[in-house]
Coordinates of C-alpha atoms and ligand atoms in Angstrom, one line a residue:
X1 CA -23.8 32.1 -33.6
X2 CA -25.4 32.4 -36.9
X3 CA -26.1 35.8 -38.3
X4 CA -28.4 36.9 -41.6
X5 CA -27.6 39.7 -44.1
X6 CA -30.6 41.2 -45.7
X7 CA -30.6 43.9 -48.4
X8 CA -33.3 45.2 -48.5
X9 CA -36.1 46.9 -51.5
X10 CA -36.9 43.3 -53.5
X11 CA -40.8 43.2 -54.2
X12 CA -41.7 39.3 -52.7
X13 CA -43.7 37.4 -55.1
X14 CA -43.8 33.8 -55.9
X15 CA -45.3 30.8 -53.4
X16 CA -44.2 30.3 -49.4
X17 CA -45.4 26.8 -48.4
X18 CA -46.8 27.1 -44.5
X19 CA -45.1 24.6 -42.6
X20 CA -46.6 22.4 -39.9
X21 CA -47.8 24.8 -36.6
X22 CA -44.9 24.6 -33.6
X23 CA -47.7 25.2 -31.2
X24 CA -49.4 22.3 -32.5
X25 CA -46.8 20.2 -33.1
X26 CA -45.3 20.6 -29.8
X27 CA -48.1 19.4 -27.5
X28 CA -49.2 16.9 -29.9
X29 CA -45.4 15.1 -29.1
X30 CA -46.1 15.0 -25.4
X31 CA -49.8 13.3 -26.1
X32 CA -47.5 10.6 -26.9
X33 CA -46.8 10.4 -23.0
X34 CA -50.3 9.3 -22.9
X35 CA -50.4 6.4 -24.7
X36 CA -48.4 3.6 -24.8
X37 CA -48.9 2.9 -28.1
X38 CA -47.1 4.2 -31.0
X39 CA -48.2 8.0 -32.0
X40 CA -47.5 9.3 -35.1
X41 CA -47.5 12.7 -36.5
X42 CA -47.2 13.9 -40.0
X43 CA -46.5 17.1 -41.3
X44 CA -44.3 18.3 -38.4
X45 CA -42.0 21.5 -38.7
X46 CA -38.2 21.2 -38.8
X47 CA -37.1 23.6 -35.8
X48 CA -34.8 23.3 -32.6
X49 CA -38.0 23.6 -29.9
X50 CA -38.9 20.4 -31.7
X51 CA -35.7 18.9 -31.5
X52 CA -35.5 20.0 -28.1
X53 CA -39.1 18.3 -27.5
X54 CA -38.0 15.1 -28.7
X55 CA -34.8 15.0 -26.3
X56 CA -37.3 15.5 -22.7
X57 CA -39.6 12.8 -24.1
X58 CA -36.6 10.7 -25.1
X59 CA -35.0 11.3 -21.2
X60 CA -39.0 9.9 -20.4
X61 CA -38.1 6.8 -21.8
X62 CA -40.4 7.1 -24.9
X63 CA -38.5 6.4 -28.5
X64 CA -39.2 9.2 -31.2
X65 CA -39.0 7.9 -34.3
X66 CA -37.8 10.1 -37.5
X67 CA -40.0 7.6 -40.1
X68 CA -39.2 10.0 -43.5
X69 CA -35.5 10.6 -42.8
X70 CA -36.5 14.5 -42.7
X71 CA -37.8 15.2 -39.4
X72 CA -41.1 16.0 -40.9
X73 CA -43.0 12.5 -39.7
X74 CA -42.2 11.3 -36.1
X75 CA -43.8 8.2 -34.3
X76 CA -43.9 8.8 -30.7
X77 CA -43.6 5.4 -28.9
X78 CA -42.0 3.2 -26.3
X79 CA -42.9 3.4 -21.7
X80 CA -42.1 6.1 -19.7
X81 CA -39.0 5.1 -17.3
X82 CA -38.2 8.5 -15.7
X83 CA -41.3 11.1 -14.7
X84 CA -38.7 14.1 -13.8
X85 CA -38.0 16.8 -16.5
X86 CA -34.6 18.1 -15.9
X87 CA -33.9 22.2 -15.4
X88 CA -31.5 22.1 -18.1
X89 CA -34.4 21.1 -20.5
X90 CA -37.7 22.9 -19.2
X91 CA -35.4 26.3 -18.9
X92 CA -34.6 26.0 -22.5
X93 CA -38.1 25.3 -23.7
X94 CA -40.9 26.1 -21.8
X95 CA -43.5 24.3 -23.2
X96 CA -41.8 21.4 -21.3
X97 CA -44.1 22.2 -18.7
X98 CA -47.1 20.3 -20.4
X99 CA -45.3 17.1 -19.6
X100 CA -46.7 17.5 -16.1
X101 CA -49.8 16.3 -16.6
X102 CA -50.0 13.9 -18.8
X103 CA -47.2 12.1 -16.4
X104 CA -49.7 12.8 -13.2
X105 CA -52.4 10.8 -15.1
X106 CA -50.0 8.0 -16.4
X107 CA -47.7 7.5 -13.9
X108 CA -49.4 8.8 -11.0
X109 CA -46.4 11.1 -10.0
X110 CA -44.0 14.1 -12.0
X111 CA -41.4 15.9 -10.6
X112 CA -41.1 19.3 -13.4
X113 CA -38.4 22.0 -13.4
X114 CA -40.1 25.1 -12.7
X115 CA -40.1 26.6 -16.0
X116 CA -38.8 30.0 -15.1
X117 CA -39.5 33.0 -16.9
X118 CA -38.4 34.2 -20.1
X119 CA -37.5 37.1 -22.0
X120 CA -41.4 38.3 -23.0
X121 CA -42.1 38.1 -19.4
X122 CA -42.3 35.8 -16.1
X123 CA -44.6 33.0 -17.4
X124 CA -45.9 32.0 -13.9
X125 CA -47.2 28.6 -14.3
X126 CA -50.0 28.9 -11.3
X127 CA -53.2 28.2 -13.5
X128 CA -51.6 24.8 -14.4
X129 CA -50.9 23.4 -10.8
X130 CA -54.2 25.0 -9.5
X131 CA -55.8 23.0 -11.9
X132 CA -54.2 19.7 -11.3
X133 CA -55.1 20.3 -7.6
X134 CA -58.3 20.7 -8.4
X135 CA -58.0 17.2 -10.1
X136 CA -56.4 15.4 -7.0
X137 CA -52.8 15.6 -7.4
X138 CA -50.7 16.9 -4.2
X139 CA -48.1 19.5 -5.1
X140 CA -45.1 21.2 -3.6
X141 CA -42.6 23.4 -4.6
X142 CA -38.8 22.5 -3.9
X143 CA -35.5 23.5 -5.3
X144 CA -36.8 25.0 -8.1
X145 CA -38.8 21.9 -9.0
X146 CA -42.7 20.7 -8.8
X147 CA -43.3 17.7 -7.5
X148 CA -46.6 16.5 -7.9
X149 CA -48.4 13.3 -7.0
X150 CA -51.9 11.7 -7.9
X151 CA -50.8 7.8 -6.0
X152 CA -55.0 7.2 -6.0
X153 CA -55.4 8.4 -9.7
X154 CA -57.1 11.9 -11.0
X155 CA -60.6 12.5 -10.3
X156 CA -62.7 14.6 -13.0
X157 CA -63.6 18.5 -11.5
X158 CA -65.1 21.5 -12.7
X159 CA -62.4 24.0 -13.3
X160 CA -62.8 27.8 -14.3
X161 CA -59.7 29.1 -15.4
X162 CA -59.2 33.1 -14.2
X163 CA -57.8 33.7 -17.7
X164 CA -58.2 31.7 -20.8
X165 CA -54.1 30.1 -20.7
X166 CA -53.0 28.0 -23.5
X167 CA -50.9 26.2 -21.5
X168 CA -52.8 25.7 -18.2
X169 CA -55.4 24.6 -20.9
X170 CA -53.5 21.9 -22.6
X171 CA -52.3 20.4 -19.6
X172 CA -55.1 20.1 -17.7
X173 CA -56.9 18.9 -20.9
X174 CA -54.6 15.9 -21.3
X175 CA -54.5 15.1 -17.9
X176 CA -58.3 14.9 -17.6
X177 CA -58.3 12.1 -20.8
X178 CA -57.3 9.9 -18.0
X179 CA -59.0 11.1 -14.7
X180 CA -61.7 9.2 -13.2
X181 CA -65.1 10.8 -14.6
X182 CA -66.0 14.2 -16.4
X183 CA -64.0 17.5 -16.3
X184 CA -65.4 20.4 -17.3
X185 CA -62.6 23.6 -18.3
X186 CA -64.3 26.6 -18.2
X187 CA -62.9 30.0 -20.2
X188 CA -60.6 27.3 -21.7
X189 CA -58.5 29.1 -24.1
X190 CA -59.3 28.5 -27.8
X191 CA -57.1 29.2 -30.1
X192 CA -56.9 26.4 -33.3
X193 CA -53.8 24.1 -31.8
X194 CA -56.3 23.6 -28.9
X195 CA -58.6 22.1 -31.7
X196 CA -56.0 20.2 -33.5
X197 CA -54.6 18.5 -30.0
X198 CA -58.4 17.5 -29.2
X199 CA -58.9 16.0 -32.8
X200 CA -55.8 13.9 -31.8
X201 CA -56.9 13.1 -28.5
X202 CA -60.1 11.9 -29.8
X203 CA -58.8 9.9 -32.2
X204 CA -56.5 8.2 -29.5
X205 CA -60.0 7.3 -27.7
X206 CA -60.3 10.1 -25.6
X207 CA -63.4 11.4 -25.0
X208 CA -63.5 15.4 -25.2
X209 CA -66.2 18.0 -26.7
X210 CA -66.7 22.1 -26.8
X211 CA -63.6 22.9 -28.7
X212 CA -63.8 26.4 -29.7
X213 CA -66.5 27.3 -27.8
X214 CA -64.7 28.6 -24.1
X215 CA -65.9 25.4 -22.4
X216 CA -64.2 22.0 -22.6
X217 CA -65.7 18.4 -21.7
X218 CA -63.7 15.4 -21.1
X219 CA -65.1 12.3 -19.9
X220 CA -62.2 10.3 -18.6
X221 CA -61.2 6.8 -20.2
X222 CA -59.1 4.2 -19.1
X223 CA -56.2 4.0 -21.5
X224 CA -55.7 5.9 -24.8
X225 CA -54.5 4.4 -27.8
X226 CA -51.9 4.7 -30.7
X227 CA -53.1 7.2 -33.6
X228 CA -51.6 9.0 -36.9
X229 CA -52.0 12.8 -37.2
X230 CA -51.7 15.1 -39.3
X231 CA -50.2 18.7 -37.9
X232 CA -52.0 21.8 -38.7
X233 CA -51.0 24.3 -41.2
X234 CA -49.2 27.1 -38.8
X235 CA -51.2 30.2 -38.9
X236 CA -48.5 32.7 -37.1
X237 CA -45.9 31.6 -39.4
X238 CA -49.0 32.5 -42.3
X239 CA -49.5 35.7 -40.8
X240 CA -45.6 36.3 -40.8
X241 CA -45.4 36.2 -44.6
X242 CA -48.2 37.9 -45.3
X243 CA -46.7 41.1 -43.3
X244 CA -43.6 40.1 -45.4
X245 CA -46.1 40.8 -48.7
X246 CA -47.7 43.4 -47.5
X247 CA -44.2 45.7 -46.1
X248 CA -42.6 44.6 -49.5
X249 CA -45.5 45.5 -51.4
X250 CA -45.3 42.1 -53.0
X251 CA -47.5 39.6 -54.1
X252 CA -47.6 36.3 -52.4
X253 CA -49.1 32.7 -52.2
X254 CA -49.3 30.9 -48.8
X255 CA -49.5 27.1 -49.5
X256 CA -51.5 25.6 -46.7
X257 CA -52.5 28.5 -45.5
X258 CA -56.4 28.9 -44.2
X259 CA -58.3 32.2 -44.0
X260 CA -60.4 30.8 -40.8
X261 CA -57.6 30.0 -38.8
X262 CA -56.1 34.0 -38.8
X263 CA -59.0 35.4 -36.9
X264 CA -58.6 39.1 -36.8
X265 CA -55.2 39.1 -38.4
X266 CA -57.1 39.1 -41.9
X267 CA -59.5 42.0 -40.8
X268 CA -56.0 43.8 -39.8
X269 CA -54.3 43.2 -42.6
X270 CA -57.1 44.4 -44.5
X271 CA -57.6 47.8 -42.6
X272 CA -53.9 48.5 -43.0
X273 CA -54.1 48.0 -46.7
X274 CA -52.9 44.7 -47.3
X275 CA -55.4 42.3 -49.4
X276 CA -55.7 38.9 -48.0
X277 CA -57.8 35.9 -50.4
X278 CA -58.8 32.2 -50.0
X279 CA -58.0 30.7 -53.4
X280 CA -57.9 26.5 -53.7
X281 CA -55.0 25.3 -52.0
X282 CA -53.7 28.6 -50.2
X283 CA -53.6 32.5 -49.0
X284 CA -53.2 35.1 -51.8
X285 CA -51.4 38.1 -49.9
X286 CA -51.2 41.5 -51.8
X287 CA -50.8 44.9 -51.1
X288 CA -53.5 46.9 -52.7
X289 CA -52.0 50.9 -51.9
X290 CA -50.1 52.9 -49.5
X291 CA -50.2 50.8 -46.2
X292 CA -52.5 52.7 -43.8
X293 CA -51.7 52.7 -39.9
X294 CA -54.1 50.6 -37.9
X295 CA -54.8 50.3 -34.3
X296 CA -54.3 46.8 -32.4
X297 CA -55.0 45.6 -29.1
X298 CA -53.7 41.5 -28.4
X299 CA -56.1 39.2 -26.9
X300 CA -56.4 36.0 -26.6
X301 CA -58.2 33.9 -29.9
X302 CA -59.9 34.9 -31.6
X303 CA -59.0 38.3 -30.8
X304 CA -55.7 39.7 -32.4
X305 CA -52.7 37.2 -31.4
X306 CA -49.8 38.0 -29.6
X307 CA -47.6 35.8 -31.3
X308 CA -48.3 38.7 -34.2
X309 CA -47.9 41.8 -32.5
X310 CA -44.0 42.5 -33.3
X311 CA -44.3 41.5 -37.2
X312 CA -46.9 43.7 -37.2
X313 CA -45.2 46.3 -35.9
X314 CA -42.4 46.6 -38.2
X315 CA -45.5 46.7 -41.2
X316 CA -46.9 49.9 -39.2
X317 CA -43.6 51.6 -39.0
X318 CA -44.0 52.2 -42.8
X319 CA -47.4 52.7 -43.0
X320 CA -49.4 56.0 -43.3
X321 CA -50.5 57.8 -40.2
X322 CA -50.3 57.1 -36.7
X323 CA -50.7 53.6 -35.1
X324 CA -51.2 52.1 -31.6
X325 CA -50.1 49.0 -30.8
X326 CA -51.6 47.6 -27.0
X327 CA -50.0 44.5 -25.6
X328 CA -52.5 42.8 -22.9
X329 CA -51.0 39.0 -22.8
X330 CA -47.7 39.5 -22.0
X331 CA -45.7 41.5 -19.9
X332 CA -42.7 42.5 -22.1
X333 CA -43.3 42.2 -25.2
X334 CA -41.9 45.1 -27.0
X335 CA -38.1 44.9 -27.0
X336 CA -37.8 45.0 -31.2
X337 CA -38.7 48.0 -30.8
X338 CA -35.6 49.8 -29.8
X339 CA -34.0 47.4 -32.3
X340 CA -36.9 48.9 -34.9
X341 CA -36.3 52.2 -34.0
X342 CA -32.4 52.0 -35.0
X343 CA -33.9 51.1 -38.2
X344 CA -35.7 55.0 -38.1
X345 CA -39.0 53.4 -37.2
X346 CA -40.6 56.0 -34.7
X347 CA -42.1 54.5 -31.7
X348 CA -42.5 55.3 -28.4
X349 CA -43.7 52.8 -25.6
X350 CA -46.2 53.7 -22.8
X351 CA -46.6 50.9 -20.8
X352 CA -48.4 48.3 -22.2
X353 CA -48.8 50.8 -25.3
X354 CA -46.4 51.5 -28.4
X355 CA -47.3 54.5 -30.8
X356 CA -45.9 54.3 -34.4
X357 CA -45.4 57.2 -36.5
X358 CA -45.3 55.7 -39.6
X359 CA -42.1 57.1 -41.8
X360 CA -41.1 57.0 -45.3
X361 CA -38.9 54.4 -45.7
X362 CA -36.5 52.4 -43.1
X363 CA -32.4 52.1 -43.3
X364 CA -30.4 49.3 -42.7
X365 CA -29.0 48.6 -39.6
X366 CA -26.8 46.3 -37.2
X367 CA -29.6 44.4 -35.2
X368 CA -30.4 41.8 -32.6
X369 CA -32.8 39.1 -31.9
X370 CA -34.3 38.8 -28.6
X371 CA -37.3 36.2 -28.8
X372 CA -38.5 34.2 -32.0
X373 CA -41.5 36.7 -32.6
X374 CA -39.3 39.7 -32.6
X375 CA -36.4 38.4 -34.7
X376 CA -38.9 38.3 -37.4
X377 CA -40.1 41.9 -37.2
X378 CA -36.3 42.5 -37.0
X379 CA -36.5 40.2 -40.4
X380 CA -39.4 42.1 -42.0
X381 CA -38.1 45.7 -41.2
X382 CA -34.7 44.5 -43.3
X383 CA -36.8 43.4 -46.3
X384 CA -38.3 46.9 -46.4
X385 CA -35.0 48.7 -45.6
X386 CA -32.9 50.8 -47.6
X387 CA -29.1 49.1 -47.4
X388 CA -28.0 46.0 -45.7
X389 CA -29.3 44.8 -42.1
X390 CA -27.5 42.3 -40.3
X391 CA -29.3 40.3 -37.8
X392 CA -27.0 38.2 -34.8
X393 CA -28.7 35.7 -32.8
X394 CA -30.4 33.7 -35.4
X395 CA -31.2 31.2 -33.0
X396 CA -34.0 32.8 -31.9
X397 CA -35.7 32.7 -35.2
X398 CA -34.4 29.0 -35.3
X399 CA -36.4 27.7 -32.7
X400 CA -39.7 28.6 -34.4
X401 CA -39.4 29.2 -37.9
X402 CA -38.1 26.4 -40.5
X403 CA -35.8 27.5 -43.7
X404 CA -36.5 31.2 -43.5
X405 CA -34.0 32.5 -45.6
X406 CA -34.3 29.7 -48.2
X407 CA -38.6 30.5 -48.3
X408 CA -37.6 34.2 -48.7
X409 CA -35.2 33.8 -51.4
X410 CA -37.3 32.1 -53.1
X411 CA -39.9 34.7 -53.5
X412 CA -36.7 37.3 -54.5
X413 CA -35.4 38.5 -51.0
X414 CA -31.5 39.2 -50.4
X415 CA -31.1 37.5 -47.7
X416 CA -28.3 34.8 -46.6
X417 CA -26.9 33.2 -43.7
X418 CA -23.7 33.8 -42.3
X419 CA -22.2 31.2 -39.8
X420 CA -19.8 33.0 -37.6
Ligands
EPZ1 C1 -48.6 29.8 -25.7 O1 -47.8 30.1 -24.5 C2 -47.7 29.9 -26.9 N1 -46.6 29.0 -26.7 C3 -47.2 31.3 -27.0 O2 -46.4 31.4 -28.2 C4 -48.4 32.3 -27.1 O3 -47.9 33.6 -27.2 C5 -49.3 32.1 -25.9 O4 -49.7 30.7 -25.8 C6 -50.5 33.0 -26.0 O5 -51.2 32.7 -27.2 C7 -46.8 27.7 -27.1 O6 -47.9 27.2 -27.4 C8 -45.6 26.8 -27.0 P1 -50.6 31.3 -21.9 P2 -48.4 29.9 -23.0 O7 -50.6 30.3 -20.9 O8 -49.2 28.6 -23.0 C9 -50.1 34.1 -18.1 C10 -44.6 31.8 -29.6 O9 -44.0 32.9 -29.9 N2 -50.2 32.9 -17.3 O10 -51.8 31.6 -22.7 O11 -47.3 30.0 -22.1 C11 -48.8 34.2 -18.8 O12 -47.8 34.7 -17.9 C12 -45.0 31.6 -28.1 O13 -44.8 30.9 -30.3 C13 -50.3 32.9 -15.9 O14 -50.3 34.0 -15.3 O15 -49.4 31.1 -22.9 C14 -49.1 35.1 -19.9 O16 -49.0 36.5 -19.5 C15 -44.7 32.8 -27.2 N3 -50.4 31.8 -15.2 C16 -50.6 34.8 -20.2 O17 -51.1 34.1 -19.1 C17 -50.4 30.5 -15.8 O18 -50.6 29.5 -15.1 C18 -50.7 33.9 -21.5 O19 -50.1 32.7 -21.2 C19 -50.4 30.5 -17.2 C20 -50.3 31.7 -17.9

């Protein structure tokens, strides 16, 4: 397993180009299940939950097609000749799941590892089969696996959703693109992927309105067709770096990045003292002072994100002053902070709560990865960090971010990989 070395106390400056978003990227590869046309995406990240996309819609049948040699533009093609999506795949990957429906409305049956949970909590997956129900399929639960079935076709329903799921939201979105007649999602979720999945939808002739707005429309079509896209810039891996500015009191430009899509992120950054611009082409990040400790509570977009919550944590554990840090989206979603706190941060958890005492300056440390999110706070804490830190279970980070070290040392960090 791969580890990094970081020495810590370099100043980041220079230009980070923001790749394409994972969370985008990965549900626009299984719209490819709804066509069977040829799909084709541009300006998709190089990561393993990618790779690890590409293998469950290859098992599928479908062919995915690397057209630049680099992984960065795939064309999603070729008919679906199996409709079950093994354990051995959906356990990895969760985001497997949102092959469910899109299989319901093509094939008219899916039979989908249960996803399990994972290590930020159990992930239940009960808005998404609720809602398929609700669109006609019949689904029971055996050996671990869903089967569902839809042998008449999906019908277009009215769904609310109890809580505004990315997930659930996706995959009932691209299931009703096919169902006979109009669904309406209500409290749909709406963060910016959601947006950039409809635009690709729409241009494969579905019929979909309301993005952003809580409440999604589809009007069902007969068949979809083929489509080129181009992948959104990805805002969590924008709002990464520009803790990574603001912790090494650097001075950084995010290529591609774009102010609207970091919601309350920029208001954050700004209250905790880092300085956050929209010049032409991307994000100007800055520290403008002492960092200041600020009080966050995660909610869904365009509220504070989740996916944010640990990078910003290691920022706060150097700031001024006290912080609070409330975690409402998932259930355990804290566990850099032991690792952080091994480091000297000072934080204590209660509950869903975490208060940081801010201190002077962090030390170096053997660390551990647990989850993508937190192996870069882990990251971030090291840049800041007197002395060397040493970070094992890289493959976290691998999954969701592309050419970390490579993007860091770029901009002056000392940090390199080391392949046990
Ligand atoms: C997506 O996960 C993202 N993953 C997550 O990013 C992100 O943290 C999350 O949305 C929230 O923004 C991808 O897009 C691949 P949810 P998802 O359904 O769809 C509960 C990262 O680091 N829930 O909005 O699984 C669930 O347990 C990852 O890139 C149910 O109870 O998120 C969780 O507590 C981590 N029943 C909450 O809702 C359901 O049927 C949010 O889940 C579905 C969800």
């Amino acid at each position: 397993m791969d580890r990094f070395i970081i020495r810590g106390g370099q100043r980041l400056r220079g230009d980070i180009v923001v790749g394409g978003a994972k969370n985008a990227a990965l549900k626009l590869l299984v719209a490819g299940l709804l066509t069977s046309e040829r799909l084709v995406l541009h300006n998709v990240p190089r990561i393993a939950d990618i790779a690890t996309m590409r293998r469950l819609l290859e098992q599928h049948g479908l062919t995915v097609e690397d057209l630049d040699g680099t992984g960065g533009t795939l064309a999603v093609g070729g008919a679906i000749t199996n409709t079950e999506a093994p354990y051995d795949i959906v356990s990895r990957m969760r985001a497997s799941i949102l092959v469910l429906g899109p299989l319901l409305a093509r094939c008219g049956e899916a039979r989908v590892s249960l996803p399990g949970g994972c290590a930020i909590g159990t992930r239940p997956v009960d808005m998404h089969l609720k809602g398929l129900e609700a669109l006609g399929a019949e689904i029971t639960l055996e050996n671990g696996y869903i089967n569902a079935r839809a042998s008449r076709g999906l019908v277009g329903e009215r769904i609310v959703l109890p809580f505004a799921s990315v997930g659930a939201t996706e995959n009932l979105l691209m299931a009703a693109c096919l169902a006979r007649g109009r669904t309406e999602i209500i409290n749909a979720a709406r963060e910016p992927e959601i947006g950039d999945l409809v635009a690709c939808l729409n241009s494969m002739g579905a019929r979909i309105t309301g993005t952003g707005g809580g409440t999604l429309t589809i009007d069902g079509v007969e068949a979809l067709h083929g489509a080129t896209h181009h992948v959104m810039p990805d805002r969590i891996e924008c709002g990464t770096y520009a803790c990574a500015a603001g912790i090494t009191g650097g001075d950084l430009r995010l290529v591609g990045g774009r102010l609207e899509h970091l919601g309350a992120v920029v208001r954050t950054l700004e209250e905790s003292g880092v300085e956050v611009l929209q010049e032409d082409d991307a994000l100007r990040v800055r520290r403008t002072g002492a960092l200041r400790g600020v009080d966050i509570m995660t909610e869904p977009y365009p509220g504070f994100p989740t996916d944010m919550q640990a990078q910003f944590m290691a920022l706060l554990s150097v700031a001024e002053g006290a912080s609070m840090v409330t975690e409402t989206i998932f259930e355990n979603r804290f566990m850099h902070v032991p690792e952080l706190n091994r480091m000297g941060a000072r934080i204590n958890v209660h509950g869903s709560s975490a208060i940081i005492r801010g201190v002077h300056s962090l030390s170096g440390a053997p660390v551990m990865a647990t989850d993508l999110r937190a192996s870069f706070s882990l990251i971030l804490a090291g840049l800041a960090a007197h002395g060397e830190t040493i970070l094992s279970r890289v493959y976290h980070l691998d999954r969701g971010y592309e050419a970390v070290e490579q993007k860091l040392a770029r901009c002056g960090a000392q940090i390199e990989r080391v392949q046990d």
